[in-house]
Coordinates of C-alpha atoms (C1' of nucleotides) in Angstrom, one line a residue:
Chain A
M1 CA -2.1 -9.9 19.1
S2 CA -2.7 -9.9 15.3
M3 CA -3.9 -7.0 12.9
I4 CA -4.7 -6.8 9.4
E5 CA -2.3 -4.7 7.5
T6 CA -1.5 -3.3 4.2
L7 CA 1.9 -4.2 2.9
D8 CA 2.1 -1.8 -0.1
A9 CA 5.1 -3.0 -2.0
N10 CA 5.5 -0.5 -4.8
G11 CA 2.0 1.0 -4.7
G12 CA 0.5 -1.0 -7.5
D13 CA 2.6 0.4 -10.1
V14 CA 1.1 0.2 -13.6
E15 CA 3.3 2.6 -15.9
G16 CA 5.8 5.1 -15.0
S17 CA 6.9 3.3 -12.1
E18 CA 9.5 5.5 -10.5
A19 CA 9.5 7.8 -7.1
V20 CA 9.5 4.6 -5.3
S21 CA 11.5 4.5 -2.4
L22 CA 14.3 2.1 -2.3
H23 CA 13.2 -0.3 0.7
R24 CA 10.0 -0.6 -1.2
R25 CA 11.4 -1.7 -4.4
I26 CA 13.8 -4.1 -2.6
L27 CA 10.7 -5.4 -1.1
S28 CA 8.6 -5.8 -4.1
D29 CA 11.7 -7.2 -6.0
I30 CA 11.9 -10.1 -3.3
S31 CA 8.3 -10.9 -3.0
E32 CA 8.1 -11.0 -6.9
K33 CA 10.8 -13.8 -6.8
I34 CA 8.9 -15.6 -4.1
L35 CA 5.6 -15.4 -5.4
S36 CA 6.7 -16.1 -9.0
G37 CA 8.2 -19.5 -7.7
A38 CA 11.8 -18.4 -8.5
W39 CA 12.9 -18.8 -4.9
A40 CA 11.0 -21.6 -3.8
P41 CA 10.0 -22.3 0.0
G42 CA 13.2 -22.9 2.0
H43 CA 15.2 -21.2 -0.4
R44 CA 17.8 -18.8 1.5
I45 CA 17.5 -15.4 0.2
P46 CA 20.7 -13.2 0.3
F47 CA 22.1 -11.9 3.5
E48 CA 21.5 -8.2 4.4
H49 CA 25.0 -7.5 3.4
E50 CA 24.6 -9.0 0.0
L51 CA 21.6 -7.1 -0.7
T52 CA 23.4 -3.9 0.6
A53 CA 26.0 -4.4 -1.9
E54 CA 23.4 -5.2 -4.5
Y55 CA 21.4 -2.3 -4.2
N56 CA 24.4 -0.2 -3.0
C57 CA 22.5 0.8 -0.1
S58 CA 23.0 0.9 3.8
R59 CA 21.9 -2.1 6.0
M60 CA 19.0 -0.4 7.8
T61 CA 17.3 0.1 4.2
V62 CA 17.6 -3.6 3.5
N63 CA 16.6 -4.7 6.9
K64 CA 13.5 -2.4 6.7
A65 CA 12.4 -4.2 3.8
L66 CA 13.2 -8.0 5.1
S67 CA 11.6 -6.9 8.6
Q68 CA 8.2 -6.4 6.6
L69 CA 8.6 -9.3 4.4
A70 CA 9.1 -11.2 7.7
K71 CA 5.9 -9.7 9.4
A72 CA 4.0 -10.2 6.2
G73 CA 4.9 -14.1 6.8
L74 CA 6.6 -14.6 3.2
I75 CA 9.9 -15.3 5.1
E76 CA 11.6 -16.6 8.0
R77 CA 14.5 -14.8 9.4
R78 CA 17.2 -16.9 11.6
R79 CA 20.1 -15.2 13.4
R80 CA 23.3 -16.4 12.2
S81 CA 21.7 -18.5 9.4
G82 CA 20.1 -16.0 7.4
S83 CA 16.3 -15.4 5.8
F84 CA 14.5 -18.1 4.1
V85 CA 11.5 -18.5 2.0
R86 CA 8.4 -19.8 4.2
R87 CA 6.0 -22.1 2.7
P88 CA 2.4 -21.0 2.3
Q89 CA 0.6 -21.7 5.5
S90 CA -3.0 -21.3 5.4
Q91 CA -5.2 -20.1 3.2
A92 CA -6.0 -16.9 5.0
A93 CA -8.1 -14.2 3.2
V94 CA -9.5 -11.0 4.1
L95 CA -13.1 -10.7 4.6
E96 CA -14.8 -7.3 4.2
I97 CA -18.2 -7.0 5.9
H98 CA -19.6 -3.7 5.0
D99 CA -22.6 -2.1 6.3
I100 CA -25.9 -3.4 4.7
R101 CA -26.7 0.0 3.5
I102 CA -23.5 0.0 1.6
E103 CA -24.0 -3.3 0.2
V104 CA -27.5 -2.5 -1.1
E105 CA -26.5 0.7 -2.7
A106 CA -23.7 -1.0 -4.4
L107 CA -26.2 -3.0 -6.3
G108 CA -27.9 0.2 -7.4
L109 CA -30.9 -0.5 -5.2
L110 CA -32.8 1.9 -2.8
Y111 CA -31.9 1.1 0.7
R112 CA -34.7 0.9 3.5
Y113 CA -34.5 0.1 7.1
E114 CA -37.4 -1.0 9.1
R115 CA -37.1 -1.9 13.1
V116 CA -39.5 -4.8 13.9
A117 CA -39.0 -5.2 17.5
R118 CA -37.1 -3.8 20.5
H119 CA -37.2 -4.5 24.3
K120 CA -35.1 -4.7 27.1
R121 CA -34.5 -7.7 29.8
R122 CA -32.5 -9.3 31.7
S123 CA -30.1 -11.5 29.8
N124 CA -31.3 -15.3 29.9
V125 CA -28.9 -18.1 29.5
E126 CA -29.2 -17.9 25.8
D127 CA -28.3 -14.4 25.8
R128 CA -25.1 -15.0 27.8
T129 CA -23.9 -17.7 25.6
L130 CA -24.2 -15.7 22.5
L131 CA -22.6 -12.8 24.2
E132 CA -20.1 -14.6 26.2
L133 CA -21.2 -13.1 29.4
N134 CA -20.4 -14.6 32.9
A135 CA -22.9 -12.6 34.8
A136 CA -26.6 -11.6 34.1
G137 CA -27.5 -8.1 33.2
P138 CA -29.4 -5.9 30.9
V139 CA -29.6 -6.5 27.3
L140 CA -31.2 -5.0 24.5
V141 CA -32.8 -7.3 22.0
L142 CA -33.7 -6.1 18.5
E143 CA -34.9 -7.3 15.4
C144 CA -34.8 -5.5 12.2
R145 CA -35.2 -5.8 8.4
H146 CA -33.0 -4.2 5.6
F147 CA -34.9 -3.8 2.3
A148 CA -33.1 -3.6 -1.2
G149 CA -35.7 -1.6 -3.3
K150 CA -39.1 -3.4 -2.4
R151 CA -37.7 -6.7 -1.4
P152 CA -36.2 -7.7 2.1
F153 CA -32.7 -8.3 1.9
A154 CA -31.7 -9.1 5.0
H155 CA -33.1 -10.0 8.7
E156 CA -31.1 -8.8 11.5
Q157 CA -31.3 -10.2 15.2
R158 CA -29.2 -8.5 17.5
L159 CA -28.4 -8.5 21.1
I160 CA -26.7 -5.4 22.6
N161 CA -25.0 -5.7 26.3
L162 CA -26.2 -2.7 28.1
A163 CA -23.6 -3.0 30.7
A164 CA -21.0 -2.1 28.1
V165 CA -23.2 0.4 26.2
T166 CA -25.4 2.1 28.5
E167 CA -26.5 4.8 26.0
A168 CA -28.0 2.1 23.8
A169 CA -30.9 2.0 26.6
D170 CA -32.5 5.4 25.5
E171 CA -32.1 4.6 21.7
E172 CA -35.3 3.5 19.8
F173 CA -33.5 2.5 16.5
L174 CA -36.1 3.5 14.6
G175 CA -34.3 6.0 12.4
I176 CA -30.9 4.3 12.3
A177 CA -29.9 0.6 12.2
P178 CA -28.0 -0.6 15.3
G179 CA -24.8 -1.3 13.3
P180 CA -24.2 2.2 12.1
W181 CA -25.0 3.7 15.5
L182 CA -22.5 1.6 17.5
I183 CA -19.8 1.9 14.8
G184 CA -18.2 5.2 15.9
R185 CA -19.9 5.0 19.3
V186 CA -18.2 2.4 20.6
P187 CA -14.6 1.5 19.6
W188 CA -14.4 -2.1 18.9
S189 CA -11.2 -4.0 19.4
A190 CA -12.3 -7.6 18.3
A191 CA -14.9 -9.3 16.3
E192 CA -15.6 -13.0 15.5
H193 CA -17.7 -13.8 12.5
R194 CA -19.7 -17.4 11.7
I195 CA -20.8 -18.0 8.6
R196 CA -23.0 -20.9 7.6
A197 CA -26.0 -22.4 5.6
V198 CA -29.3 -22.9 7.3
A199 CA -32.8 -23.5 6.0
A200 CA -35.4 -20.7 6.9
D201 CA -37.9 -21.5 9.5
K202 CA -41.1 -19.7 9.6
H203 CA -40.2 -16.7 11.3
I204 CA -37.2 -16.0 9.0
A205 CA -39.2 -17.0 6.0
A206 CA -42.0 -14.5 6.7
A207 CA -39.7 -11.7 7.4
L208 CA -37.6 -12.4 4.1
D209 CA -40.6 -13.3 2.0
I210 CA -39.4 -16.5 1.0
A211 CA -40.3 -20.1 1.5
A212 CA -40.1 -22.0 4.8
G213 CA -37.2 -24.2 4.4
A214 CA -35.4 -22.4 1.7
P215 CA -31.6 -22.0 2.0
C216 CA -30.2 -18.7 3.7
L217 CA -26.7 -17.4 4.5
V218 CA -26.3 -16.6 8.0
V219 CA -23.4 -14.5 9.2
E220 CA -23.0 -14.2 13.0
R221 CA -20.9 -11.4 14.6
R222 CA -19.6 -11.2 18.0
T223 CA -18.0 -7.9 18.8
W224 CA -15.8 -6.8 22.0
S225 CA -14.4 -3.6 23.0
A226 CA -11.6 -3.7 25.3
E227 CA -12.6 -7.3 26.8
H228 CA -16.0 -6.4 27.2
P229 CA -18.8 -8.2 25.0
V230 CA -20.6 -5.4 23.4
T231 CA -22.9 -7.2 21.0
H232 CA -24.2 -10.2 19.0
V233 CA -25.7 -9.8 15.5
R234 CA -26.9 -12.7 13.3
F235 CA -27.9 -11.5 9.8
T236 CA -29.9 -13.7 7.3
Y237 CA -29.8 -13.6 3.8
A238 CA -31.9 -15.4 1.6
A239 CA -30.0 -17.8 -0.8
G240 CA -29.2 -15.8 -3.9
S241 CA -29.5 -12.3 -2.5
H242 CA -26.1 -12.0 -1.1
M243 CA -22.2 -13.4 -1.1
L244 CA -19.6 -12.8 0.7
V245 CA -16.1 -12.2 -1.1
A246 CA -12.8 -12.7 0.7
R247 CA -9.6 -11.8 -0.9
F248 CA -5.8 -12.4 -0.4
T249 CA -3.5 -10.8 -2.4
P250 CA 0.1 -11.1 -1.0
S251 CA 1.7 -8.3 -3.4
Q252 CA 0.0 -8.1 -6.7
G253 CA -3.3 -6.5 -6.3
Chain B
M1 CA -1.1 -4.7 -3.2
S2 CA -2.2 -5.8 0.1
M3 CA -1.2 -8.5 2.6
I4 CA -2.2 -10.0 5.8
E5 CA 0.2 -8.9 8.3
T6 CA 0.6 -9.6 12.1
L7 CA 1.1 -6.5 14.1
D8 CA 2.7 -8.1 17.2
A9 CA 2.6 -4.9 19.6
N10 CA 4.2 -6.5 22.6
G11 CA 3.9 -10.2 22.0
G12 CA 0.7 -10.5 23.9
D13 CA 2.5 -9.8 27.3
V14 CA 0.9 -11.5 30.2
E15 CA 2.8 -11.3 33.6
G16 CA 6.7 -10.1 33.6
S17 CA 6.2 -8.0 30.6
E18 CA 9.6 -6.9 30.1
A19 CA 12.5 -7.6 27.2
V20 CA 9.9 -5.8 24.8
S21 CA 11.6 -3.4 22.4
L22 CA 10.8 0.1 22.8
H23 CA 9.0 0.7 19.6
R24 CA 7.0 -2.1 20.2
R25 CA 6.1 -0.7 23.5
I26 CA 5.3 2.9 21.9
L27 CA 3.4 1.0 19.3
S28 CA 1.3 -1.2 22.2
D29 CA 0.8 2.0 24.1
I30 CA -0.7 3.9 21.5
S31 CA -3.2 1.2 19.8
E32 CA -4.3 0.5 23.6
K33 CA -5.4 4.1 23.7
I34 CA -7.0 4.1 20.6
L35 CA -8.9 0.6 21.0
S36 CA -9.9 1.7 24.5
G37 CA -11.6 4.9 23.0
A38 CA -9.2 7.0 25.1
W39 CA -8.2 8.9 21.8
A40 CA -11.3 9.1 19.8
P41 CA -11.3 8.9 15.8
G42 CA -9.8 12.4 14.7
H43 CA -7.9 12.9 17.5
R44 CA -4.2 14.1 17.1
I45 CA -1.9 11.9 18.6
P46 CA 1.4 13.9 20.1
F47 CA 3.9 14.7 17.1
E48 CA 7.0 12.5 16.7
H49 CA 9.3 14.9 18.5
E50 CA 6.9 14.9 21.4
L51 CA 6.6 11.2 22.0
T52 CA 10.9 11.4 21.4
A53 CA 10.6 13.4 24.6
E54 CA 8.2 11.1 26.3
Y55 CA 10.0 7.9 25.6
N56 CA 13.5 9.7 25.8
C57 CA 14.4 8.0 22.6
S58 CA 15.3 9.0 18.9
R59 CA 12.8 10.0 16.3
M60 CA 13.7 6.9 14.2
T61 CA 12.3 4.8 17.1
V62 CA 9.1 6.9 17.4
N63 CA 8.9 6.6 13.5
K64 CA 9.0 3.1 13.4
A65 CA 6.1 2.6 15.8
L66 CA 3.8 5.3 14.1
S67 CA 4.7 4.1 10.8
Q68 CA 3.2 0.6 11.5
L69 CA 0.4 2.1 13.1
A70 CA -0.3 3.7 9.8
K71 CA 0.2 0.7 7.9
A72 CA -2.1 -1.3 10.2
G73 CA -4.6 1.4 9.5
L74 CA -5.1 2.4 13.1
I75 CA -3.8 6.2 12.4
E76 CA -3.3 8.2 9.4
R77 CA -0.3 10.4 9.0
R78 CA -0.3 13.8 7.2
R79 CA 2.5 15.9 6.6
R80 CA 3.0 19.0 8.4
S81 CA -0.4 18.4 10.3
G82 CA 0.4 15.3 12.6
S83 CA -1.0 11.8 13.0
F84 CA -4.7 11.2 13.5
V85 CA -6.9 8.4 14.9
R86 CA -8.9 6.9 11.9
R87 CA -12.4 5.8 12.3
P88 CA -12.8 2.3 12.0
Q89 CA -13.5 1.5 8.0
S90 CA -14.7 -1.8 7.3
Q91 CA -15.3 -4.9 9.2
A92 CA -12.3 -6.5 7.7
A93 CA -11.7 -10.1 9.3
V94 CA -9.1 -12.8 8.6
L95 CA -10.8 -15.9 7.2
E96 CA -8.7 -18.9 7.5
I97 CA -9.7 -21.6 5.0
H98 CA -7.8 -24.9 6.1
D99 CA -7.4 -28.0 4.4
I100 CA -10.6 -30.1 4.3
R101 CA -8.6 -33.0 6.0
I102 CA -7.7 -30.7 8.7
E103 CA -11.0 -29.6 9.2
V104 CA -12.2 -33.3 9.5
E105 CA -9.7 -34.3 11.7
A106 CA -10.2 -31.3 14.2
L107 CA -13.6 -32.9 14.6
G108 CA -12.0 -36.1 15.8
L109 CA -13.3 -38.0 12.6
L110 CA -11.7 -40.2 10.3
Y111 CA -10.9 -38.2 7.0
R112 CA -11.2 -40.2 3.5
Y113 CA -11.1 -38.7 0.1
E114 CA -12.4 -40.1 -3.1
R115 CA -12.0 -39.2 -6.4
V116 CA -15.2 -39.2 -8.5
A117 CA -14.2 -38.3 -12.0
R118 CA -11.4 -36.8 -13.8
H119 CA -11.1 -35.7 -17.4
K120 CA -9.0 -33.4 -19.7
R121 CA -10.8 -31.2 -22.2
R122 CA -10.5 -27.7 -24.2
S123 CA -11.7 -25.1 -21.9
N124 CA -15.1 -24.2 -22.7
V125 CA -16.7 -20.9 -22.4
E126 CA -18.1 -21.6 -18.7
D127 CA -14.5 -22.8 -18.0
R128 CA -12.9 -19.7 -19.1
T129 CA -15.4 -17.5 -17.2
L130 CA -14.6 -19.5 -13.9
L131 CA -11.1 -19.2 -14.6
E132 CA -11.1 -15.8 -15.9
L133 CA -9.0 -17.1 -19.0
N134 CA -9.1 -15.2 -22.2
A135 CA -8.0 -17.9 -24.3
A136 CA -9.1 -21.3 -24.9
G137 CA -6.6 -24.0 -23.5
P138 CA -6.6 -27.4 -21.8
V139 CA -8.0 -28.1 -18.5
L140 CA -8.3 -30.7 -16.0
V141 CA -11.8 -31.2 -14.8
L142 CA -12.2 -33.1 -11.3
E143 CA -14.9 -34.2 -9.0
C144 CA -14.2 -35.2 -5.6
R145 CA -15.7 -36.2 -2.3
H146 CA -14.4 -35.7 1.1
F147 CA -15.7 -38.0 3.9
A148 CA -15.9 -37.1 7.8
G149 CA -15.9 -40.5 9.2
K150 CA -18.8 -42.6 7.2
R151 CA -20.5 -39.3 6.2
P152 CA -19.8 -37.3 2.9
F153 CA -18.4 -34.2 4.3
A154 CA -17.6 -31.8 1.1
H155 CA -18.2 -32.0 -2.5
E156 CA -15.5 -30.6 -4.7
Q157 CA -15.6 -29.6 -8.2
R158 CA -12.5 -28.3 -9.6
L159 CA -11.1 -26.8 -12.6
I160 CA -7.1 -26.9 -13.3
N161 CA -5.7 -24.7 -15.9
L162 CA -3.3 -26.9 -17.6
A163 CA -1.6 -24.1 -19.2
A164 CA -0.3 -23.0 -15.8
V165 CA 0.2 -26.2 -14.2
T166 CA 1.4 -28.5 -16.8
E167 CA 2.6 -31.4 -14.4
A168 CA -1.3 -31.8 -13.4
A169 CA -2.0 -33.8 -16.5
D170 CA -0.2 -36.5 -15.5
E171 CA -1.6 -36.9 -12.1
E172 CA -4.5 -39.3 -11.5
F173 CA -5.6 -37.7 -8.0
L174 CA -6.6 -41.0 -6.8
G175 CA -4.4 -40.9 -3.8
I176 CA -4.2 -37.3 -2.9
A177 CA -6.9 -34.4 -3.0
P178 CA -6.1 -31.8 -5.7
G179 CA -6.0 -29.1 -2.8
P180 CA -2.8 -30.3 -0.9
W181 CA -1.2 -31.5 -4.1
L182 CA -1.4 -28.0 -5.4
I183 CA -0.2 -26.3 -2.4
G184 CA 3.4 -26.4 -2.3
R185 CA 3.6 -27.1 -5.8
V186 CA 2.3 -24.0 -7.0
P187 CA 3.1 -20.6 -5.3
W188 CA -0.4 -18.9 -5.4
S189 CA -0.1 -15.0 -5.4
A190 CA -3.5 -14.4 -5.1
A191 CA -6.9 -16.0 -4.3
E192 CA -10.5 -15.0 -4.2
H193 CA -13.2 -16.6 -2.4
R194 CA -17.0 -16.3 -2.8
I195 CA -19.2 -17.9 -0.1
R196 CA -23.0 -18.4 -0.3
A197 CA -25.9 -20.4 0.4
V198 CA -27.6 -22.7 -2.1
A199 CA -30.0 -25.3 -2.3
A200 CA -28.7 -28.7 -3.3
D201 CA -29.5 -29.7 -6.9
K202 CA -29.9 -33.6 -7.5
H203 CA -26.4 -34.2 -8.2
I204 CA -25.3 -32.3 -5.2
A205 CA -28.0 -34.1 -3.0
A206 CA -26.8 -37.6 -4.3
A207 CA -23.1 -36.9 -3.8
L208 CA -23.7 -35.5 -0.1
D209 CA -26.4 -38.1 0.8
I210 CA -28.9 -35.4 1.6
A211 CA -32.3 -34.1 0.2
A212 CA -32.4 -32.2 -3.0
G213 CA -33.2 -28.7 -2.4
A214 CA -31.6 -28.8 1.1
P215 CA -29.4 -25.7 1.9
C216 CA -25.8 -25.9 1.3
L217 CA -22.9 -23.8 2.0
V218 CA -20.8 -22.9 -1.0
V219 CA -17.2 -21.8 -1.1
E220 CA -15.6 -21.1 -4.2
R221 CA -12.2 -20.2 -4.8
R222 CA -10.2 -18.9 -7.6
T223 CA -6.3 -18.7 -7.6
W224 CA -3.6 -17.1 -9.4
S225 CA 0.0 -17.7 -9.3
A226 CA 1.8 -14.5 -10.6
E227 CA -1.1 -13.4 -12.8
H228 CA -1.8 -16.8 -14.3
P229 CA -5.2 -18.4 -13.2
V230 CA -4.1 -21.4 -11.8
T231 CA -7.4 -23.1 -10.5
H232 CA -11.0 -22.6 -9.6
V233 CA -12.7 -24.8 -7.0
R234 CA -16.1 -25.0 -5.6
F235 CA -16.5 -26.9 -2.3
T236 CA -20.3 -27.6 -1.3
Y237 CA -21.0 -28.3 2.3
A238 CA -24.2 -29.6 3.8
A239 CA -25.8 -27.2 6.1
G240 CA -25.0 -27.8 9.9
S241 CA -22.0 -29.9 8.7
H242 CA -19.7 -27.0 8.4
M243 CA -19.3 -23.3 9.4
L244 CA -16.7 -20.7 8.7
V245 CA -14.7 -18.6 11.2
A246 CA -13.3 -15.3 10.7
R247 CA -11.7 -13.1 13.3
F248 CA -10.6 -9.5 13.5
T249 CA -8.4 -8.8 16.4
P250 CA -6.4 -5.6 16.2
S251 CA -4.6 -6.1 19.5
Q252 CA -6.0 -8.5 22.0
G253 CA -5.6 -11.6 20.9
Chain C
dC1 C1' -10.1 40.5 -1.3
dG2 C1' -7.6 36.9 -4.1
dC3 C1' -3.6 35.3 -5.3
dC4 C1' 1.3 34.2 -5.0
dT5 C1' 5.4 33.3 -2.6
dC6 C1' 8.0 31.8 1.4
dA7 C1' 9.2 30.2 5.4
dA8 C1' 8.0 26.8 9.0
dT9 C1' 6.9 22.2 9.9
dA10 C1' 6.2 17.4 10.5
dT11 C1' 6.5 13.5 8.2
dG12 C1' 9.3 10.1 4.7
dT13 C1' 13.4 8.1 3.7
dA14 C1' 18.0 7.0 3.9
dT15 C1' 22.8 7.1 6.0
dA16 C1' 26.7 5.5 9.2
dT17 C1' 27.4 3.5 13.3
dA18 C1' 26.6 0.9 17.5
dC19 C1' 25.9 -2.5 20.7
dA20 C1' 22.9 -6.6 22.0
dT21 C1' 21.5 -11.2 21.2
dA22 C1' 21.1 -15.7 19.3
dA23 C1' 22.6 -19.3 16.8
dT24 C1' 26.4 -22.0 14.6
dC25 C1' 30.9 -23.8 13.9
dG26 C1' 35.2 -24.9 15.3
dT27 C1' 38.5 -26.3 19.1
dC28 C1' 39.9 -28.4 22.8
dA29 C1' 39.6 -31.1 26.7
dT30 C1' 37.2 -34.9 29.0
Chain D
dA1 C1' 32.7 -39.8 20.7
dT2 C1' 31.2 -36.0 23.5
dG3 C1' 30.6 -32.1 25.9
dA4 C1' 32.2 -27.2 27.2
dC5 C1' 33.6 -23.1 25.5
dG6 C1' 34.5 -19.3 23.1
dA7 C1' 34.8 -17.1 18.4
dT8 C1' 31.9 -15.9 14.1
dT9 C1' 28.2 -14.3 12.1
dA10 C1' 23.4 -12.4 10.8
dT11 C1' 19.9 -10.3 12.7
dG12 C1' 17.5 -6.9 16.2
dT13 C1' 17.1 -2.6 17.9
dA14 C1' 18.6 1.7 18.7
dT15 C1' 21.1 6.6 17.9
dA16 C1' 22.3 10.9 15.5
dT17 C1' 22.0 13.1 11.4
dA18 C1' 20.8 14.7 6.9
dC19 C1' 18.0 15.9 3.4
dA20 C1' 13.4 15.4 0.7
dT21 C1' 8.8 16.5 0.3
dA22 C1' 4.0 17.8 1.3
dT23 C1' 1.3 21.1 3.6
dT24 C1' 0.2 24.8 6.2
dG25 C1' 0.1 29.5 7.6
dA26 C1' 1.6 34.4 7.2
dG27 C1' 3.0 37.9 5.0
dG28 C1' 3.0 41.0 0.6
dC29 C1' 1.1 42.4 -3.7
dG30 C1' -2.0 43.5 -7.4

DNA sequence: CGCCTCAATATGTATATACATAATCGTCAT
DNA sequence: ATGACGATTATGTATATACATATTGAGGCG
């Protein structure tokens, strides 16, 4: 059970940094010491009762700050021993994947959506692999294109598990793309993304108006809602037309 | 200022779910209601004093749970009005970028590292763009290859800002790759990744033993340590040899 | 009707206190 | 030495309380 969370230390103060609650100040003081390297990994940070004296506050206030640092992974707390600076673990970054319309409009281009194909079928083996389904059931198969200005921007191949999203069976997806349609309608509890580079096959090349064999960025996403597989989608972007950005900013934004 | 954090609701209880602190139970109860869809976006969740009565506990305990839910982005709290379920904002996922040695060994293959080139120079305009440096200064330029078994797995082009990491000037990087060398030595406070697909140019094609023009996945990472740019690295992987995985799991691991 | 003011209300933060729990350390007996 | 055991210690969780702060809603007034 993990969750992405924003640890707002002191609200990104620029000038006039006041009106900051005390536990946030303690938190940002300590994280600054860690991230600047002043307190190296393994360093024991002051005990709660020492910080209590230093900041002239109650232990609860110090505890709140230290607990948050521990959850953020910057420190490790050990009973009877104290709290220690953890060594950086993995290069984990937050990857924000927005709606394609947003991406296109952020480029200052006109967004257009086109549904290429849609049909219902009983899931075959490949569908069940993609959706991680155990039993056969009805699925909706969609193919769409997203345009930025006049040029095709992304190609979308999507499977929707109709057992999980029955209402989708009656939707034509002519006026609205499946992504935005699903968001808000189905609360998703988990998602997995796979990102890779591929060479465009003939079909993709035609859809994106590029040469066959040209490099493409593929982002596949599988989504679950409360243990039920909901959808699998594969977005294909021509190389150069799109780039993913992921950030890690432990404390200074 | 954001940070990746693990919101451990109830520790992923399977059987015998006991010994869970009360505020975690409240937290997981509410997040379950939200993620299952029982409480739709916009729904007002009970007031603190109502939950206080429901769980027969103090307001501080309820507050702790709700504050964490708010920081996790699941709910929004408004004074005088109450707390409301937020609608899913963006498809933010956690992208873990491991050391290449780990990636290779996870495939069951033998890892080998090779330093192709290394030289020091005064940063040129391109270097300063990549590192986001304002002034000129010494940089270390490195080119390396990472092998999986007999085949080249990744090509690495790296710039190190010697003003920020003076010790790197004396390191040959023959026995150790720059990534692991930097980790642990330099506490990094921020990182930005850019991921895209490109066609291999002649140089990359030769280094990775693939055809020129073949699709490649490129991961670029820029790293800062306390406001100072530390390094810029570009990893290039042949299509098919590598794939990135990013996950979002709000509550069910 | 619009505007101001004030009271009511929910959340935000902090305090002092209490007991539980886990880990370590020293002591003592084997 | 070695192992058992209890004291000590730091953190983990929870309580009751207090006041601050933002925002809503009602009432009064021009």
